[in-house]
XYZ file of C-alpha atoms in Angstrom:
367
model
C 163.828 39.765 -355.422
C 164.040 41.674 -358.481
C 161.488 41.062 -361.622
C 164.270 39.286 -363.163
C 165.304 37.161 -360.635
C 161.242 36.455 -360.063
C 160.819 35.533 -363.966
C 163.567 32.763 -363.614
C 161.846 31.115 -360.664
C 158.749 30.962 -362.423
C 160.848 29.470 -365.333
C 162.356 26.941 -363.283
C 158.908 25.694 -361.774
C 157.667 25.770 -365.200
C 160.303 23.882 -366.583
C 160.323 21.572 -363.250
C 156.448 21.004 -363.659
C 156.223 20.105 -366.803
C 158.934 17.098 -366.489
C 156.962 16.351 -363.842
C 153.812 16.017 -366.189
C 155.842 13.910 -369.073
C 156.865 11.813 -366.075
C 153.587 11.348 -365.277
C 151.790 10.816 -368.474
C 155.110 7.875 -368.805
C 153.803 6.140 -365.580
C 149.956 6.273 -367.345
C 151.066 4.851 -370.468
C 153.047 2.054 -368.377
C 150.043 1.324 -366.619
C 147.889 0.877 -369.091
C 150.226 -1.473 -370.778
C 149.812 -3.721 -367.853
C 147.170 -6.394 -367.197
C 145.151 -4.872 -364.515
C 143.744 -2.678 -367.568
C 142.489 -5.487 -369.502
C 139.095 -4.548 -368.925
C 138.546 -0.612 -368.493
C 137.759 0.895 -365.105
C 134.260 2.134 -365.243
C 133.707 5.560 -363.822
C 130.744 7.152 -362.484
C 130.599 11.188 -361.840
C 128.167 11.956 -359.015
C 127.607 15.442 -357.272
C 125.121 18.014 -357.243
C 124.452 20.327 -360.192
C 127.293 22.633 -361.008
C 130.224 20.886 -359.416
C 131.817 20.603 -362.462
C 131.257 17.143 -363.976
C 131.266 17.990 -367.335
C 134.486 20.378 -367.080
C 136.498 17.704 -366.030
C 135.547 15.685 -368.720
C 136.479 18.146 -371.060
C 139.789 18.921 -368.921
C 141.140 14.605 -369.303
C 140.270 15.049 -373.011
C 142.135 18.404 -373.399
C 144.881 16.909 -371.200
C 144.758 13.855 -373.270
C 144.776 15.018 -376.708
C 146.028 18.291 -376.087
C 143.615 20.296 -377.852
C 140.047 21.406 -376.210
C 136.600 20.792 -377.505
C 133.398 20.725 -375.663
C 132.388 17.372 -376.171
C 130.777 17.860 -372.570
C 128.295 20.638 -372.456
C 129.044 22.593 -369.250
C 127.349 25.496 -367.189
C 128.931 28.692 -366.566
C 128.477 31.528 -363.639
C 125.190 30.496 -361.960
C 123.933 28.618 -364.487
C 122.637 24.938 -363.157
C 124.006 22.055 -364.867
C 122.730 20.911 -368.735
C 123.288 17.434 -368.331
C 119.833 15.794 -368.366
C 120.982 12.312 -369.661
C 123.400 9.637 -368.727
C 126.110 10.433 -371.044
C 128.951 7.951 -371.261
C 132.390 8.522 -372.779
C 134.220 5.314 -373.780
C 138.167 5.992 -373.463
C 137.713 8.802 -371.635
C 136.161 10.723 -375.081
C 139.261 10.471 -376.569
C 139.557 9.555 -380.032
C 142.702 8.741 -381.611
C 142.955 10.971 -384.491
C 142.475 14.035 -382.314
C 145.647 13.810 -380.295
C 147.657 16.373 -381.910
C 151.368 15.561 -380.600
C 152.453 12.512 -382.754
C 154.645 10.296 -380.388
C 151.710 10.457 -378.258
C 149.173 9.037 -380.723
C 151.467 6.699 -381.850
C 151.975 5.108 -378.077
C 148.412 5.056 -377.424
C 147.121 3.398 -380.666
C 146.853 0.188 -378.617
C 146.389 1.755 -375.151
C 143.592 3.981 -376.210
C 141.088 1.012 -375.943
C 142.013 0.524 -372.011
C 141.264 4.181 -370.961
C 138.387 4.479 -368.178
C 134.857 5.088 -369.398
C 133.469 7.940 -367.687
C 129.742 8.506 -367.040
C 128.309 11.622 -366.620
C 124.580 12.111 -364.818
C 122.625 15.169 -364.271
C 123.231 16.760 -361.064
C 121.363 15.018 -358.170
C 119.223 16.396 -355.360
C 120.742 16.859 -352.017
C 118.227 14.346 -350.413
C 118.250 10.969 -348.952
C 114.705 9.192 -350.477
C 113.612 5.614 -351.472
C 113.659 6.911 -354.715
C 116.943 8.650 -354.982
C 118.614 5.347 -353.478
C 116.792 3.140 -356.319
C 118.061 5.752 -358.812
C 121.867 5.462 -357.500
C 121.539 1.574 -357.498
C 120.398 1.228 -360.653
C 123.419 3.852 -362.111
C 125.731 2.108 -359.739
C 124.777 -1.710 -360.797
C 125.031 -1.172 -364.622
C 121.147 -0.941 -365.203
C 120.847 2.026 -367.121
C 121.927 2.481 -370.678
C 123.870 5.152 -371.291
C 121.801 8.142 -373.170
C 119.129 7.261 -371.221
C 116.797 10.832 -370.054
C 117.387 11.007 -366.390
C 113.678 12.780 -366.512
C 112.354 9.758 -368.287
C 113.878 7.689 -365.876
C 111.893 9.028 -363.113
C 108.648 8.761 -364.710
C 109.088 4.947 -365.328
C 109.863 5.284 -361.586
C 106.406 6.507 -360.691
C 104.451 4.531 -363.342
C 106.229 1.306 -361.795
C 107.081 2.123 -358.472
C 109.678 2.830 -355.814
C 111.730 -0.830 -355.937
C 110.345 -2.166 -359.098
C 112.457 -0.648 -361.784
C 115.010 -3.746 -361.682
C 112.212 -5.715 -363.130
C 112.180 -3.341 -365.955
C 115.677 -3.051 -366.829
C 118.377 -6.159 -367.572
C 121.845 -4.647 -366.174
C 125.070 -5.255 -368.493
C 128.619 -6.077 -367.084
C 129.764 -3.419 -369.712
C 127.960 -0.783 -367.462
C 128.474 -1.631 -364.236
C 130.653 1.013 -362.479
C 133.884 -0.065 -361.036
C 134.724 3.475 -359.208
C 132.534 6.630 -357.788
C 134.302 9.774 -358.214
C 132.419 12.529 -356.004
C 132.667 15.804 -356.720
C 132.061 19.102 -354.403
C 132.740 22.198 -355.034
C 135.151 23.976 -352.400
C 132.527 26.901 -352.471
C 129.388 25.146 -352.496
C 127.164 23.473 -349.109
C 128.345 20.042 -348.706
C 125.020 17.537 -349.714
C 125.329 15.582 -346.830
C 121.704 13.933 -347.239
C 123.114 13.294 -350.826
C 126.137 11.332 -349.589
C 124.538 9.505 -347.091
C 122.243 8.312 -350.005
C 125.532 7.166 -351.270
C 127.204 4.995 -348.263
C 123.763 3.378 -347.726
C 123.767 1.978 -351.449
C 126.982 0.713 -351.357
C 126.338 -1.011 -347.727
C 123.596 -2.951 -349.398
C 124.925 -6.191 -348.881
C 124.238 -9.934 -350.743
C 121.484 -11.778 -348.603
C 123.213 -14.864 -349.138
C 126.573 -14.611 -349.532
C 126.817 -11.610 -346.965
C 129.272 -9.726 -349.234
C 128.678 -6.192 -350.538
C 126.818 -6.126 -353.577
C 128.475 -3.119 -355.117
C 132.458 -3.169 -354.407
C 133.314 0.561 -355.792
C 135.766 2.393 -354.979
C 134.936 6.249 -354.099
C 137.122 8.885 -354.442
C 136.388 12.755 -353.623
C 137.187 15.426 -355.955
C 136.920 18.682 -354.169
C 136.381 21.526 -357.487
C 137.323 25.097 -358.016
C 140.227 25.049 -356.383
C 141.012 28.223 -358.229
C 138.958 30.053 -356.297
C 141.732 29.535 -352.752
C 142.632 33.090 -352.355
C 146.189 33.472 -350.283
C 147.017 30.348 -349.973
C 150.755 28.496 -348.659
C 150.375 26.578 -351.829
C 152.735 27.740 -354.348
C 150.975 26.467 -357.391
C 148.080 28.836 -356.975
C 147.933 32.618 -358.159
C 145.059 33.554 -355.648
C 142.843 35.465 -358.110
C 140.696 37.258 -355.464
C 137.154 36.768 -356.940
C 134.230 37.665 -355.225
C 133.184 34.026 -354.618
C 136.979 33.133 -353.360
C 137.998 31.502 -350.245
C 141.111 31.320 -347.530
C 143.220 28.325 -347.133
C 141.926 27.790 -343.831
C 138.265 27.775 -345.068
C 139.071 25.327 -348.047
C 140.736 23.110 -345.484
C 138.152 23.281 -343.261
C 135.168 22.115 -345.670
C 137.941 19.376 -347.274
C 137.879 18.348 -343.682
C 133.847 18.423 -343.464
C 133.286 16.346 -346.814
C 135.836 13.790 -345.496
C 133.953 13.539 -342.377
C 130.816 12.861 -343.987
C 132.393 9.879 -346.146
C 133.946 8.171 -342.677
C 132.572 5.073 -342.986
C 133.285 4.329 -346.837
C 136.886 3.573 -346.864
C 139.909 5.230 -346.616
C 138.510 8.659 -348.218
C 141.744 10.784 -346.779
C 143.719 9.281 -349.296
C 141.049 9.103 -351.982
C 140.465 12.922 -351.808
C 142.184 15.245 -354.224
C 142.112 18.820 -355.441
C 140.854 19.762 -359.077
C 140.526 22.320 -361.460
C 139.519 22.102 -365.055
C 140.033 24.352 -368.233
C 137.917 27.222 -367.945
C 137.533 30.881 -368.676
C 138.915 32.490 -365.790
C 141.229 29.994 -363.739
C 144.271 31.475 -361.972
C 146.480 28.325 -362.920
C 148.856 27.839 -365.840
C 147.782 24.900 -368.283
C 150.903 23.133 -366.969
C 149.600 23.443 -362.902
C 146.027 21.924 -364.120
C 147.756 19.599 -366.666
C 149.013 18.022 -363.155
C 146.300 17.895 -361.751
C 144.511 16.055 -364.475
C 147.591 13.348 -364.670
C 147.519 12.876 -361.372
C 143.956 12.209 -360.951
C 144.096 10.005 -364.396
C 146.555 7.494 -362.854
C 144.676 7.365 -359.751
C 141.832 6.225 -361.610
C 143.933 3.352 -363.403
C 145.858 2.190 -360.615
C 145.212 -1.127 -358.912
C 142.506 -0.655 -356.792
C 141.219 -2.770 -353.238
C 141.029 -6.191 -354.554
C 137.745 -6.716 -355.677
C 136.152 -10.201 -354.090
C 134.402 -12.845 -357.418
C 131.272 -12.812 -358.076
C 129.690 -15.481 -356.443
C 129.051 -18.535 -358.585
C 125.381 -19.516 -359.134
C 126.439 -22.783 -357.120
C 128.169 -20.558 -354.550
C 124.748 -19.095 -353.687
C 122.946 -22.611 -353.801
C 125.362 -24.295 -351.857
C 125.179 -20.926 -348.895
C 121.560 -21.231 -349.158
C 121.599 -24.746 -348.194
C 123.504 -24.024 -345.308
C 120.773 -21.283 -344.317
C 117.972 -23.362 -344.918
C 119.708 -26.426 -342.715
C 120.488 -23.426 -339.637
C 116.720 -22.428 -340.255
C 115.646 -25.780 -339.717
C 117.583 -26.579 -336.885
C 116.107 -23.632 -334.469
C 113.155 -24.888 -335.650
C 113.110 -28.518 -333.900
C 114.922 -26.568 -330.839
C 112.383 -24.373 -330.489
C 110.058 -27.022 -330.781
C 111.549 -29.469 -329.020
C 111.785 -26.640 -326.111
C 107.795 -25.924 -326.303
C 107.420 -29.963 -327.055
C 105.324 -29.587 -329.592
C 107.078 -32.238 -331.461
C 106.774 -35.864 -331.038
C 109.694 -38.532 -331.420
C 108.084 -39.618 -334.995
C 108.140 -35.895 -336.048
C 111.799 -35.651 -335.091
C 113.112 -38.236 -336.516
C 111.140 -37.680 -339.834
C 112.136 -33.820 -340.140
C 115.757 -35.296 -339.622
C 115.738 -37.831 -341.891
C 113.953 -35.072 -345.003
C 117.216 -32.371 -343.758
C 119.327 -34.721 -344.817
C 117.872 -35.841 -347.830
C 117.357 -32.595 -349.166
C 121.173 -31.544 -348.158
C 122.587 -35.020 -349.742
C 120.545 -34.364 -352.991
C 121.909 -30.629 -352.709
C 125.602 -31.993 -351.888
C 125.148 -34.416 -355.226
C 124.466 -31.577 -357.559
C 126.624 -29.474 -356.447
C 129.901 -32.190 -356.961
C 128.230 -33.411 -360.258
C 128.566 -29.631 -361.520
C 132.115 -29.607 -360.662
């Protein structure tokens, strides 16, 4: 192929790519019109330090606005993360009178309000402690109040102790996060202690209603994808760094991170490739423009239907059930050891049902 012939492929897949992107930013917008958006997903960014948190922040808002300012600090090189607080960006970061293409700021002057929220925590140890879990559940639940110090947070931890910081804070709805992006770096040791942590706070389960207490959905985002060297994928330009990797290795640790997240839903199809806007990435703005979309309208898309919260009377009337079932063994097993005489029988009886009637009355007089 001669250097002409090679410069008008690279046009066409330009040129292809970026209809491709104003297709996709269309099916955002059309989204976000609907009513599933009413109420803006919450998103939580979770990952060890240096996975590149912050970059994709600053990526959606570049993507978004289509001009790029820090308004995450990131890391560079070696350098561990600088995100110490909670940070939270409502809409994404986005503010209106940033986007520079006009049509675009015009269209989302309503829609700009229904953008995701994205919260961004320090970097977490790869471990799997009381503490750590407590930490997660409290980030996860809507506890902690975004610009809190996640250095401060673990002090209150010790002065109160492991378990006891729910006491301290009040959680608000606004908080609470409705998806759990992950994020691993395609070069980096997969914190498998780290995600464990994960799946066992979001097994935690409601005593009395047996439902899960914290109905996220998780998605993967495996980072520096830049960094595939020779790769069957046309859309990358193999840069051959020092730190770069085959195809066969980046498949091979996409396939180890999805293995570690087995039991917390259908991760296969929640996993997805990313790179952000940095100094020296071997994609066009166009290829990671894609990328960004893409991942954007995964994270506004109608998720797994999320079960109600239960009801106050919900959780009365289940834990008169439990109390009845309670009861119940109890006269079997003493009936079985006979330490129970006709009179006690009867009486126990006769107080089960009182106490469910007066329970039963309440609960239809609420109604």
């Amino acid at each position: 192929m001669s250097l002409e012939e090679e410069n008008d492929s690279l046009l066409e897949e330009k040129m292809s790519l970026e209809e491709e992107n104003d297709s996709l930013l269309e099916e955002v917008f059309e989204l976000l019109e609907g009513p599933d958006c009413d109420n803006p997903e919450v998103i939580l960014l979770i990952g060890r330090s240096g996975a590149g948190k912050s970059s994709l922040v600053n990526t959606l808002h570049m993507v978004l606005t289509g001009r790029f300012y820090m308004i995450a600090k990131q890391g560079s090189g070696q350098a561990q993360t600088v995100t110490l607080d909670l940070l939270r960006y409502n809409n994404c970061g986005v503010i209106l009178h940033r986007i520079s293409d006009t049509s675009t700021r015009e269209r989302m002057t309503n829609l700009l309000p229904r953008l995701p929220h994205i919260l961004d925590c320090a970097g977490l140890a790869d471990e799997n402690t009381p503490k750590l879990r407590e930490i997660i559940e409290l980030l996860i639940g809507g506890y902690i109040r975004p610009g809190t110090s996640i250095d401060a947070l673990e002090k209150k931890q010790e002065e109160c102790g492991i378990g006891r910081l729910k006491e301290v804070f009040k959680p608000d709805p606004a908080w609470k996060v409705s998806k759990i992006v992950f994020m691993q770096g395609c070069i980096d040791d997969i914190p498998k202690n780290l995600i464990q942590c994960l799946r066992e706070v979001l097994k935690i389960s409601n005593s009395a209603t047996l439902t899960r207490k914290y109905q996220c959905e998780v998605f993967v985002l495996i980072t520096k994808y830049d960094l595939v060297n020779k790769s069957s994928d046309l859309s990358l330009d193999g840069n051959g760094t020092e730190n770069s990797i085959s195809a066969d290795q980046f498949e091979k640790a996409e396939t180890e991170i999805a293995e570690a997240f087995c039991n917390v839903g259908a991760i296969g199809y929640n996993t997805l490739r990313w790179v952000s806007f940095t100094d020296n990435v071997g994609f066009s703005e166009s290829q990671i423009r894609n990328r960004a979309l893409k991942f954007l309208k995964k994270m506004i898309e109608p998720g797994v239907p999320k079960m109600p919260e239960p009801t106050f009377f919900d959780r009365l009337e289940e834990y008169v059930y439990q109390t009845l079932h309670k009861l119940r063994r109890a006269i079997n097993r003493q009936l079985r050891e006979r330490h129970f005489n006709c009179v006690s029988i009867i009486g126990c009886l006769f107080l089960s049902f009182v106490f469910i009637y007066v329970m039963y009355c309440l609960l239809r007089a609420s109604v």
